[in-house]
XYZ file of C-alpha atoms in Angstrom:
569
model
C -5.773 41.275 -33.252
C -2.168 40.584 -33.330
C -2.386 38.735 -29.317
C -5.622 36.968 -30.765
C -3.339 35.724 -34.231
C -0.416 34.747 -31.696
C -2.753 32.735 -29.481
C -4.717 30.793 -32.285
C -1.223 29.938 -34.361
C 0.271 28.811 -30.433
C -2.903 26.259 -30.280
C -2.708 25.300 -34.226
C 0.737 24.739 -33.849
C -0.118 22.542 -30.103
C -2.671 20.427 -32.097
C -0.138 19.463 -34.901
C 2.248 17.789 -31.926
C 2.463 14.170 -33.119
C 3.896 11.559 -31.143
C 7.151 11.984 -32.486
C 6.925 15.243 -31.511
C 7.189 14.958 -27.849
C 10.475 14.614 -27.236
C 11.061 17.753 -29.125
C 8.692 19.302 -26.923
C 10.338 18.141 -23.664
C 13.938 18.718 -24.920
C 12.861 22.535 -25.860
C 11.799 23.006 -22.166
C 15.860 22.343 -21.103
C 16.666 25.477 -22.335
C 13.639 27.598 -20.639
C 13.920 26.621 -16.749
C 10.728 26.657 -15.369
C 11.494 29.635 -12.825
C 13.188 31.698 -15.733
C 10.424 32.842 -18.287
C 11.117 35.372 -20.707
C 7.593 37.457 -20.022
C 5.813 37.967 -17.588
C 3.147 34.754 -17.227
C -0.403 35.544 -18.275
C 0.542 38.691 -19.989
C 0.320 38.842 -23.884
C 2.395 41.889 -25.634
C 0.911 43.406 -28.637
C 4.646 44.103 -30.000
C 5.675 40.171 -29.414
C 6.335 38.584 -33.271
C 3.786 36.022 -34.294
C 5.538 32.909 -34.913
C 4.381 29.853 -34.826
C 7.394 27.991 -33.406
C 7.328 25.608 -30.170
C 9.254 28.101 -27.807
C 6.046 30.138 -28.351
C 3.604 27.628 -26.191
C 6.312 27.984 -23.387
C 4.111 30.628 -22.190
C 0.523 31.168 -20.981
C -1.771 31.594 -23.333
C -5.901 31.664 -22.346
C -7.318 28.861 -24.045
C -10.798 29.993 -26.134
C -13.099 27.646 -24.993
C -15.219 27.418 -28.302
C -11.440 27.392 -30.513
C -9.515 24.858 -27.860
C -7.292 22.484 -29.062
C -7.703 18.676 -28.705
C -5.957 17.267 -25.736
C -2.105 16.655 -26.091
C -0.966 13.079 -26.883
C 0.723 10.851 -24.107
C 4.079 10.025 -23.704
C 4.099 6.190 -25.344
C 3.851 4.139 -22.435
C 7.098 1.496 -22.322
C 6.797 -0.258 -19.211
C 6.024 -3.835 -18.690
C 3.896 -3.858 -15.547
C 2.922 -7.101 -13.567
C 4.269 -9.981 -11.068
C 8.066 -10.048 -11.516
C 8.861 -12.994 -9.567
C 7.523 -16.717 -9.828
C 6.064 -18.244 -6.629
C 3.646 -20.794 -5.220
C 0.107 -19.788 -5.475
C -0.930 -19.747 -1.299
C -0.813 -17.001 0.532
C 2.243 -17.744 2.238
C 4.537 -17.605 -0.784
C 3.064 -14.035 -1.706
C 3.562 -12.758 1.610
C 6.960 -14.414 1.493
C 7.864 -12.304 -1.695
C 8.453 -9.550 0.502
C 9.172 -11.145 3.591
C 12.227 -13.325 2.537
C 14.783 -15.096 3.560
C 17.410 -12.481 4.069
C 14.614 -10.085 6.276
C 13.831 -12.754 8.611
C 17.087 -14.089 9.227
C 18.098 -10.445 10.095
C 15.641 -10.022 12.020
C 16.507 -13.588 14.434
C 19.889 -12.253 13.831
C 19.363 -8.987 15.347
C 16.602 -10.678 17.666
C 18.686 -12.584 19.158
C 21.927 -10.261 19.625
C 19.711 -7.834 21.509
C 18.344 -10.358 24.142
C 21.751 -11.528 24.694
C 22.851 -7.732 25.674
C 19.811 -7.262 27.581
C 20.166 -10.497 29.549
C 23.648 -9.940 30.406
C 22.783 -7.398 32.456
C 22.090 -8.248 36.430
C 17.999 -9.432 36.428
C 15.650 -9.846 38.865
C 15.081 -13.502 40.658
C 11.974 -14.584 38.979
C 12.114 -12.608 35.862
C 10.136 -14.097 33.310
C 13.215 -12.575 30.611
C 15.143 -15.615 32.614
C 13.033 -18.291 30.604
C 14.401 -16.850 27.085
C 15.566 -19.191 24.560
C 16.609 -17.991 21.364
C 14.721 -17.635 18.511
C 14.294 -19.600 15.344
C 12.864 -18.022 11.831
C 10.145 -20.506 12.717
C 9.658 -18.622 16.058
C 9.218 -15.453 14.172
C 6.933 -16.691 11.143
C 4.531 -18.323 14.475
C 5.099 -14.996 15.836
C 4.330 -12.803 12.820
C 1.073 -15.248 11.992
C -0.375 -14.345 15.413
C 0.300 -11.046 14.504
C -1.472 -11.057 11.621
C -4.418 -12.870 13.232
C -4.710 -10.220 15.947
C -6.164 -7.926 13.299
C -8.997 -10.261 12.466
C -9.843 -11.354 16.106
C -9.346 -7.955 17.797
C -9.252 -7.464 21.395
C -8.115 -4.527 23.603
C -5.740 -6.360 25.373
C -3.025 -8.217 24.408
C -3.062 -10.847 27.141
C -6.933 -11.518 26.402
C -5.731 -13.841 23.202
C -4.467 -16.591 25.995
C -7.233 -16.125 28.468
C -9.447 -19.184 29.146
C -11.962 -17.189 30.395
C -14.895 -18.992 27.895
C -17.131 -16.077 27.035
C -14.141 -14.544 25.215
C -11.037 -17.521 24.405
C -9.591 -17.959 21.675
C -8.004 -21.350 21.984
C -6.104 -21.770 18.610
C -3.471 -18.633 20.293
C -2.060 -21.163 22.897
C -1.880 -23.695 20.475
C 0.685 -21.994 18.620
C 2.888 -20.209 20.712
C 2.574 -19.277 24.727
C 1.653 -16.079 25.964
C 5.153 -15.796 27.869
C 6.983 -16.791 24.860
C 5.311 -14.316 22.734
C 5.677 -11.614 24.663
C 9.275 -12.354 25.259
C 9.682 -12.720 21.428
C 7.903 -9.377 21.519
C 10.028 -7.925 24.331
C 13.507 -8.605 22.181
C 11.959 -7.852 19.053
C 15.127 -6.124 16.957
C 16.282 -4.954 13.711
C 19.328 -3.640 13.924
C 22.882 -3.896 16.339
C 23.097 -0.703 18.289
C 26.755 -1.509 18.857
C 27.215 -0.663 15.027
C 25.448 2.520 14.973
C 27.123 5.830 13.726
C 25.366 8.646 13.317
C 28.115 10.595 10.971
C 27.523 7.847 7.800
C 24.504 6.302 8.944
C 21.831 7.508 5.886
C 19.052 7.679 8.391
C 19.875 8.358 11.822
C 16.198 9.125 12.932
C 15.423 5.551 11.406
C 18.445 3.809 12.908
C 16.330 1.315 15.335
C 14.176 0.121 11.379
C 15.964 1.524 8.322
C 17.794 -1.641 6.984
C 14.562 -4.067 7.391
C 12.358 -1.236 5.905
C 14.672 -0.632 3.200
C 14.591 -4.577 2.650
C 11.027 -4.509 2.341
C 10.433 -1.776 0.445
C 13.004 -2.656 -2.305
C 11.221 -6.237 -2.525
C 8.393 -3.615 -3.236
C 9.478 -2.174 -5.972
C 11.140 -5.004 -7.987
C 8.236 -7.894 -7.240
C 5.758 -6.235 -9.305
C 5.945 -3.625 -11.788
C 2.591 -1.289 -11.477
C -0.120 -0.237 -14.360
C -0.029 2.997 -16.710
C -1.488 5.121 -13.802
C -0.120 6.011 -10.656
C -0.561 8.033 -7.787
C 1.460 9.944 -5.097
C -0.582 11.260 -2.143
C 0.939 10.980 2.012
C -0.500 8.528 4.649
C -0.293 8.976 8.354
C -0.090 5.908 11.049
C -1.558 6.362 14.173
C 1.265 7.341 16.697
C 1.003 10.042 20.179
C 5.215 9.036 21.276
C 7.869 11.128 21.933
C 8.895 11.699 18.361
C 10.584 15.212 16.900
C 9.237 14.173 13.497
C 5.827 13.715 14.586
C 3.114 15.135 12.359
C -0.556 16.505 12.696
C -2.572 16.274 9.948
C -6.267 17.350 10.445
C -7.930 15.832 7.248
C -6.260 12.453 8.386
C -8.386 10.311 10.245
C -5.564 9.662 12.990
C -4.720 13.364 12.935
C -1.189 12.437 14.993
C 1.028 9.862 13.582
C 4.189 8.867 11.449
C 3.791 10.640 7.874
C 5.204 8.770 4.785
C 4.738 9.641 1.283
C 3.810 6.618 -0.748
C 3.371 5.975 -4.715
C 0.394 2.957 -5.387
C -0.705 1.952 -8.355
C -4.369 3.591 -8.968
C -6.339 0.350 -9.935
C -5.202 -2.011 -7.170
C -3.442 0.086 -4.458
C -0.807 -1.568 -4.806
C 2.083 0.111 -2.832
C 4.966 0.233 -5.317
C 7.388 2.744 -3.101
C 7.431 4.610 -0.035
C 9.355 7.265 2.312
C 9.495 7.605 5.459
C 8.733 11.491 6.746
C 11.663 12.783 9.280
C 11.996 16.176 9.093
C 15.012 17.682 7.783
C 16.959 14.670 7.839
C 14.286 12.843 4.903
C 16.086 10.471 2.767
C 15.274 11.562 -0.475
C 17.608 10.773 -4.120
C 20.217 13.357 -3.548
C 20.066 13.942 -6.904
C 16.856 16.266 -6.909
C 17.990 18.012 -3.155
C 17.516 20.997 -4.962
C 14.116 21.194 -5.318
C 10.907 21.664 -2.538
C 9.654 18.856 -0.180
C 6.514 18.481 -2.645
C 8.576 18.350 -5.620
C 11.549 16.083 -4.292
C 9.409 13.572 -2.769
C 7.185 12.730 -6.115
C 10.724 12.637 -8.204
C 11.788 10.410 -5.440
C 9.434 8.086 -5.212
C 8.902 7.697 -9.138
C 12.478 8.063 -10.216
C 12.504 4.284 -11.504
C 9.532 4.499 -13.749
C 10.409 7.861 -15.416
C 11.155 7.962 -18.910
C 8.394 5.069 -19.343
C 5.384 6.863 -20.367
C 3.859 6.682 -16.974
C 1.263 9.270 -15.638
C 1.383 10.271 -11.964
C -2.021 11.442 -10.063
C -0.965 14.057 -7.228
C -3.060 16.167 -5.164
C -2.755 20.367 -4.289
C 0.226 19.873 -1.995
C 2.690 18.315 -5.030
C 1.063 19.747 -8.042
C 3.523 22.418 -9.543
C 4.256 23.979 -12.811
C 7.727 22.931 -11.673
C 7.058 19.364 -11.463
C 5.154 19.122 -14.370
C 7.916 20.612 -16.220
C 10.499 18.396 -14.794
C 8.074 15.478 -15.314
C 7.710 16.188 -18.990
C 11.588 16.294 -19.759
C 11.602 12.787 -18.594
C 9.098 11.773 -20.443
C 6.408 11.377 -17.870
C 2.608 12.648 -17.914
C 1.083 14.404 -14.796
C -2.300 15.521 -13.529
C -4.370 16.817 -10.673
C -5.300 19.373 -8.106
C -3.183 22.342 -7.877
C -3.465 25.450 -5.191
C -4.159 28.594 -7.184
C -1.012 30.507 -6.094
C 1.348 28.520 -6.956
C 4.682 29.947 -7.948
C 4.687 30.284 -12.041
C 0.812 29.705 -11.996
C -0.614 32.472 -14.597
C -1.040 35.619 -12.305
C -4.592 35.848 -13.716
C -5.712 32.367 -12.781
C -7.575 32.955 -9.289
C -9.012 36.267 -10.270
C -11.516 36.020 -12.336
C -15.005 35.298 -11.154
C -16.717 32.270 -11.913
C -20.886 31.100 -12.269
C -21.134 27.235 -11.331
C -20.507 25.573 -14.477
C -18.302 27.856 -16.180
C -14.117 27.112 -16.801
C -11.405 29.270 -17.709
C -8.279 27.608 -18.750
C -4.360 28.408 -19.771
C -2.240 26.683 -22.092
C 1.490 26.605 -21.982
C 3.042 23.903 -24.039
C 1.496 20.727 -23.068
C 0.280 21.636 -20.094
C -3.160 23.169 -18.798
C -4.229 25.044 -16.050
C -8.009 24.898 -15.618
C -10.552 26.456 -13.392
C -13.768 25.229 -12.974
C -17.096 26.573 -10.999
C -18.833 23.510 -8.678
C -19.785 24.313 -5.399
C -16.710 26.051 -5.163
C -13.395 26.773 -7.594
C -11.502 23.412 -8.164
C -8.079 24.263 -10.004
C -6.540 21.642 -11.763
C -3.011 20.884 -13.668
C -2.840 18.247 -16.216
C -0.576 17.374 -19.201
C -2.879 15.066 -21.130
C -6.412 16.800 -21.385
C -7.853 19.567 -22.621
C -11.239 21.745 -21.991
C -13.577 18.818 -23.068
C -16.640 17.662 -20.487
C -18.739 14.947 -20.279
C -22.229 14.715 -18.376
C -22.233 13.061 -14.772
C -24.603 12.310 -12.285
C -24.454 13.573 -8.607
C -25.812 11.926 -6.193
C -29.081 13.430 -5.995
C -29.286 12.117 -9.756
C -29.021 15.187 -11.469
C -27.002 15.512 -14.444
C -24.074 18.079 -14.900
C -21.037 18.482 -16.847
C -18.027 18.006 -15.600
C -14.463 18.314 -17.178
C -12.859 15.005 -18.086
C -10.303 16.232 -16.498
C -11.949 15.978 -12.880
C -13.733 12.796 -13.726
C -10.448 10.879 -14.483
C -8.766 12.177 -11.613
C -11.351 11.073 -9.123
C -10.731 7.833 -10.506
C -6.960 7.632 -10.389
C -6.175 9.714 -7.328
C -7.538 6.981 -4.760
C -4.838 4.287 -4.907
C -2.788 5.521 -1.831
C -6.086 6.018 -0.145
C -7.639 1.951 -0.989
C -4.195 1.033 0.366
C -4.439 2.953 3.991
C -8.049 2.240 4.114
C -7.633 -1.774 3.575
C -4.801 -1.799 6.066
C -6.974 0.052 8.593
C -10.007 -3.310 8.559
C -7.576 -5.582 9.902
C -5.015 -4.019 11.712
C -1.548 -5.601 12.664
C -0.208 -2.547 14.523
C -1.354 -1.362 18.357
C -2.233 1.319 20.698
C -0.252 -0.306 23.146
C 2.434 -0.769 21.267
C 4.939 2.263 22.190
C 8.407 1.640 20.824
C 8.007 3.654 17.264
C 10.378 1.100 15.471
C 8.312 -1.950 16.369
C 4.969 -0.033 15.219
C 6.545 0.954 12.208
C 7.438 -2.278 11.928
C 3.357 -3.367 12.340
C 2.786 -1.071 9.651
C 5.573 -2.472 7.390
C 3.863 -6.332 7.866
C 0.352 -4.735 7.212
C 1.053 -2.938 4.152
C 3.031 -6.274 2.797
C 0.130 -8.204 3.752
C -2.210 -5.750 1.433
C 0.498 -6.252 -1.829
C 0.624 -10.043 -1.322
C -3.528 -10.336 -1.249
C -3.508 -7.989 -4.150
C -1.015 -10.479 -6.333
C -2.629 -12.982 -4.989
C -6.053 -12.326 -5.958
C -5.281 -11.264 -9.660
C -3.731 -14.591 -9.793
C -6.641 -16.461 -8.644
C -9.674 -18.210 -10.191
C -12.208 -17.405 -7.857
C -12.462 -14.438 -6.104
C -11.635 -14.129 -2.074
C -12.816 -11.489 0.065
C -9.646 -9.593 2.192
C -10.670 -11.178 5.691
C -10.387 -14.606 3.639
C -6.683 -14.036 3.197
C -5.904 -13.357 5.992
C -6.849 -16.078 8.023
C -5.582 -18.434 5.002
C -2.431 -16.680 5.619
C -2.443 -17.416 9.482
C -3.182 -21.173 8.831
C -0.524 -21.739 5.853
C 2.035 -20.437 8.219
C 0.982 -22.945 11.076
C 0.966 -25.526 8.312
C 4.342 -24.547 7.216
C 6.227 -23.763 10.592
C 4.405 -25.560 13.191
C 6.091 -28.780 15.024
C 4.106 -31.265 16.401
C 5.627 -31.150 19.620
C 4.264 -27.678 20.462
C 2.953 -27.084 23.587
C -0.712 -27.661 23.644
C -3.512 -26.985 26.292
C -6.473 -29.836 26.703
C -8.537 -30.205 23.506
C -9.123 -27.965 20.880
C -12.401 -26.201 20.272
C -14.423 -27.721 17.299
C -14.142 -23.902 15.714
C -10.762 -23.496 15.399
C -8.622 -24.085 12.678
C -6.396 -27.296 12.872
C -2.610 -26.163 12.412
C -1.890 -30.289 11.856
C -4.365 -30.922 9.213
C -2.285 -31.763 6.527
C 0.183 -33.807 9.178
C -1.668 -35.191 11.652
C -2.753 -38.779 11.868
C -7.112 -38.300 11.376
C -9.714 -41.101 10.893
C -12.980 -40.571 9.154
C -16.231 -40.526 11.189
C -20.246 -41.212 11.142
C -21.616 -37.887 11.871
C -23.114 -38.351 15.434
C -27.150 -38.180 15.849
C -28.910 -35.133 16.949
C -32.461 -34.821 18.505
C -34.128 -33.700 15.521
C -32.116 -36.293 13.204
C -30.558 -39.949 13.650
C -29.018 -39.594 10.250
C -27.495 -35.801 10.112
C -25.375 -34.900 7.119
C -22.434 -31.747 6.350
C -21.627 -30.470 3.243
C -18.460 -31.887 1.929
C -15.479 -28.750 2.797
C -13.575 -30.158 -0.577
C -16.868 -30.951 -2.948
C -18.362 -26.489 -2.017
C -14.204 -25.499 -3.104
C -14.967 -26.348 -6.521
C -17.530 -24.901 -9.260
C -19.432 -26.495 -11.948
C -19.792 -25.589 -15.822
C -21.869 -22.648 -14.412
C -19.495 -21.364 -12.445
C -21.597 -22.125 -9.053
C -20.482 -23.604 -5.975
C -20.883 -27.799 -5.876
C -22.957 -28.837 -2.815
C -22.510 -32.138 -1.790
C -23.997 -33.662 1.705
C -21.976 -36.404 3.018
C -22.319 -38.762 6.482
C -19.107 -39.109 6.918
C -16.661 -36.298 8.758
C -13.310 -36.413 10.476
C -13.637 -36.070 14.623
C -10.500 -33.750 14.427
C -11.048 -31.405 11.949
C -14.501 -30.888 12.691
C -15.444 -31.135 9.099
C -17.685 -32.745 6.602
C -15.790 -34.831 4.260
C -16.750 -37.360 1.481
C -15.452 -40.791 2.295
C -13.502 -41.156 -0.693
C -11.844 -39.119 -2.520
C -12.260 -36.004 -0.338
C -10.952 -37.022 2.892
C -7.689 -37.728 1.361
C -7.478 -34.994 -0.615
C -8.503 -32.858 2.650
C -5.437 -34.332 4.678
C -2.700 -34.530 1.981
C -2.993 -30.802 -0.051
C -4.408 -27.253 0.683
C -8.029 -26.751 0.158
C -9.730 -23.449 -0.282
């Protein structure tokens, strides 16, 4: 009776936790580190005191299912999440939130220092490296737009994007930029001066070909945009078969061999807030949690700028931890998800007992709960902010179950890092062929910048557009922006393909030619079907007229001015 009176008072006195509480709560666990308990976990002495003080829920108690205690309140959430920075709203200015100034001048910088060392060096007669001239950030935003437009038109071979082989051209390639200068711009590509390079101070040896672009990048990450409530920390592998020490197999991955990085995303969106890059021994992590695990370290890493906010991290069985969640709740921070059932500090009870489908068995220790519960199989869960509760679901067959709210919210809040490597993966940027690991990672670093601009982009915008959209917007604004008109250009371009001089060209408006079934054919107007009426639906408007250039139908007035003289989506 006594372990059943100290169990009850440890839940009444759980239930009374008010918000003002919580700090208490966290500030009581400084005292009890999370490896030094003062009983043995999951045991319950019949000569302990009862008491109903605090220090008493800093062990594990089971939780009666038909006495359990509402769920624990959350940590008040102080952040101020959204777009940080004020831009243009076109693609180009989103993507250019990340890809500024100072990372493309470093990269001509270091662009064009490397050719210059590689060119000094005797070269062959009729080396094509002999035709190099060096390279402009207009050069490289032409060159990272093709890029970019290699993921929508895909095609196993490079070279195939200037062939004018007609069953598979793609004019608009040669328009831009030739196939020799590309793949000289390619060839040269560089982020950093070797002549520099110390391994003794440098912070990332294994990452001294990327690390000062990626860290760029990955800081304009984290202060552009500020993410929602929920977040989530889970690993993503890019596809990679080099010569790399660090190289990782994972079999659940899709690529199974790549470049592991752990990476926190906002649940919602998938927007990738932070990221680090997996090396082996010598990961960067904050030096100021060293002392902890891999698992451990890299969550604390990764979320070290939103702790203390209120925010509540989603993490899967290889980072959930009694240890993290204890660290988390000192700072303020809620946690939930999967957790492996042997887990150090786990209650030593917890993956013993034998379970029907449908049934749970749960632990309490201060605000946090270890659950077990019978599907198909034992799923063991950790969680700070829920309690025992269920609430009926459908499978997919239709039938109706309950299932712990627990499980239900974490299905919906663990798949953020998994939207993000699944969008990046439709319209790739990076390539088999491409062997040096710096310039893929580099690939990956313009694809997953590509994903957080169209995400900013689209909560910003009135009507929705669909991923593909975007990116060949993208492809054309930076044509509009960085494209000369005294490009090299071969014979006439094909009616399809976007016209990088539309809003500077000189264009003329048009009678549509006849047809054989009609003498009097009309289009619908390109600027009239970009705008919506009171209902919301598209405006269609035929017109005769269209200009010869463009390839488009245009009213004669006011459209085909407003076509040539502004952006039009």
């Amino acid at each position: 009776m006594a372990s059943a009176s100290r169990r009850q008072l440890a839940a009444e006195s759980l239930v009374e936790l008010e918000d003002s509480d919580l700090q208490s709560l966290a500030d009581s666990s400084d005292s009890d580190a999370p490896g030094d308990l003062s009983s043995d976990p999951g045991s319950d002495s019949e000569s302990d005191s009862i008491t109903t003080d605090v220090s008493d829920v800093r062990v594990w108690c089971p939780v009666d299912l038909s006495q359990a205690p509402p769920p624990p309140p959350r940590f008040p959430f102080t952040g101020e999440p959204g777009l940080k920075k004020v831009c243009e709203h076109n693609p180009l200015a989103y993507l250019q939130l990340f890809f500024d100034e100072a990372v493309i001048e470093k990269i001509v910088e270091e662009t064009n220092r490397y050719a210059s060392q590689q060119l000094a060096a005797p070269r062959r007669p009729f080396s094509r490296s002999r035709t190099w001239e060096p390279v402009t950030k207009e050069d490289i935003w032409l060159f990272l737009g093709l890029i970019i437009l290699q993921g929508v038109v895909g095609k196993p071979l490079q070279k195939w994007y200037w062939t004018t082989n007609k069953m598979i051209a793609t004019p608009f390639f040669g328009t831009v930029m030739s196939e020799y200068r590309f793949s000289l711009i390619m060839k040269f590509l560089h982020f950093a001066n070797n002549d520099t390079f110390e391994e003794s101070t440098h912070p990332a040896p294994k990452l001294k070909k990327i690390w000062e672009v990626y860290e760029m990048v990955v800081e304009n990450f984290r202060t552009t945009y500020v993410p929602e409530r929920d977040i989530s920390v889970d690993e993503s592998l890019m596809a990679y078969k080099g010569r790399l020490s660090w190289l990782q197999f994972i079999a659940s991955k899709r690529a199974r061999f790549g470049i592991k990085s752990y990476m926190l995303c906002e649940s919602s969106t998938g927007y990738i807030w932070n990221t680090v890059l997996y090396t082996g021994k010598g990961t960067k992590f904050n030096p100021r949690f060293s002392d902890y695990g891999v698992a451990t370290s890299s969550v604390l890493s990764l979320a070290e700028p939103l702790l203390d906010k209120g925010y509540c991290v989603t993490t899967d069985n290889f980072y959930s931890s009694p240890e993290l969640f204890e660290i988390l709740i000192k700072r303020r921070t809620d946690a939930y998800g999967t957790v492996r059932p042997n887990r150090r500090e786990m209650p030593t009870s917890f993956g013993k007992q034998k379970l029907k489908p449908g049934d749970i068995a749960a632990w309490q220790k201060g605000k946090m709960l270890a659950l077990r519960w019978r599907d198909k199989k034992d799923v063991c869960l950790l969680s700070t902010v829920h309690d025992t509760s269920t609430v009926p679901t459908k499978t997919r067959a239709g039938k109706e179950i309950q299932k712990p709210q627990v499980v239900v919210d974490y299905n919906q809040t663990m798949g953020g890092v998994d939207r993000a490597d699944q969008a990046v993966t439709f319209y790739p940027a990076v390539r088999k062929q491409q062997k040096k690991y710096y310039k893929k990672i580099f690939r990956h670093l313009l694809e997953q910048s590509l994903w957080n601009s169209y995400i900013l982009y689209k909560q910003r915008s009135e009507r929705p557009i669909t991923h593909a959209d975007y990116i060949w917007r993208m492809c054309e604004c930076i044509c509009l922006r960085y494209q000369t008109a005294t490009d090299a250009r071969t014979g006439r371009r094909a009616s399809y393909v976007v016209n990088p001089e539309r809003l500077t060209g000189r264009h003329f408006p048009e009678h549509i030619p006849p047809t054989a079934k009609k003498n009097t054919p009309t289009r619908t107007c390109v600027v009239c079907c970009s705008k919506t009426d009171e209902r919301g639906k598209k405006v269609r408007k035929e017109s005769r007229i269209y200009c010869p250039d463009c390839n488009v139908g245009l009213c004669a007035a006011p459209c085909f001015k407003t076509y040539h003289t502004r952006e039009v989506y």
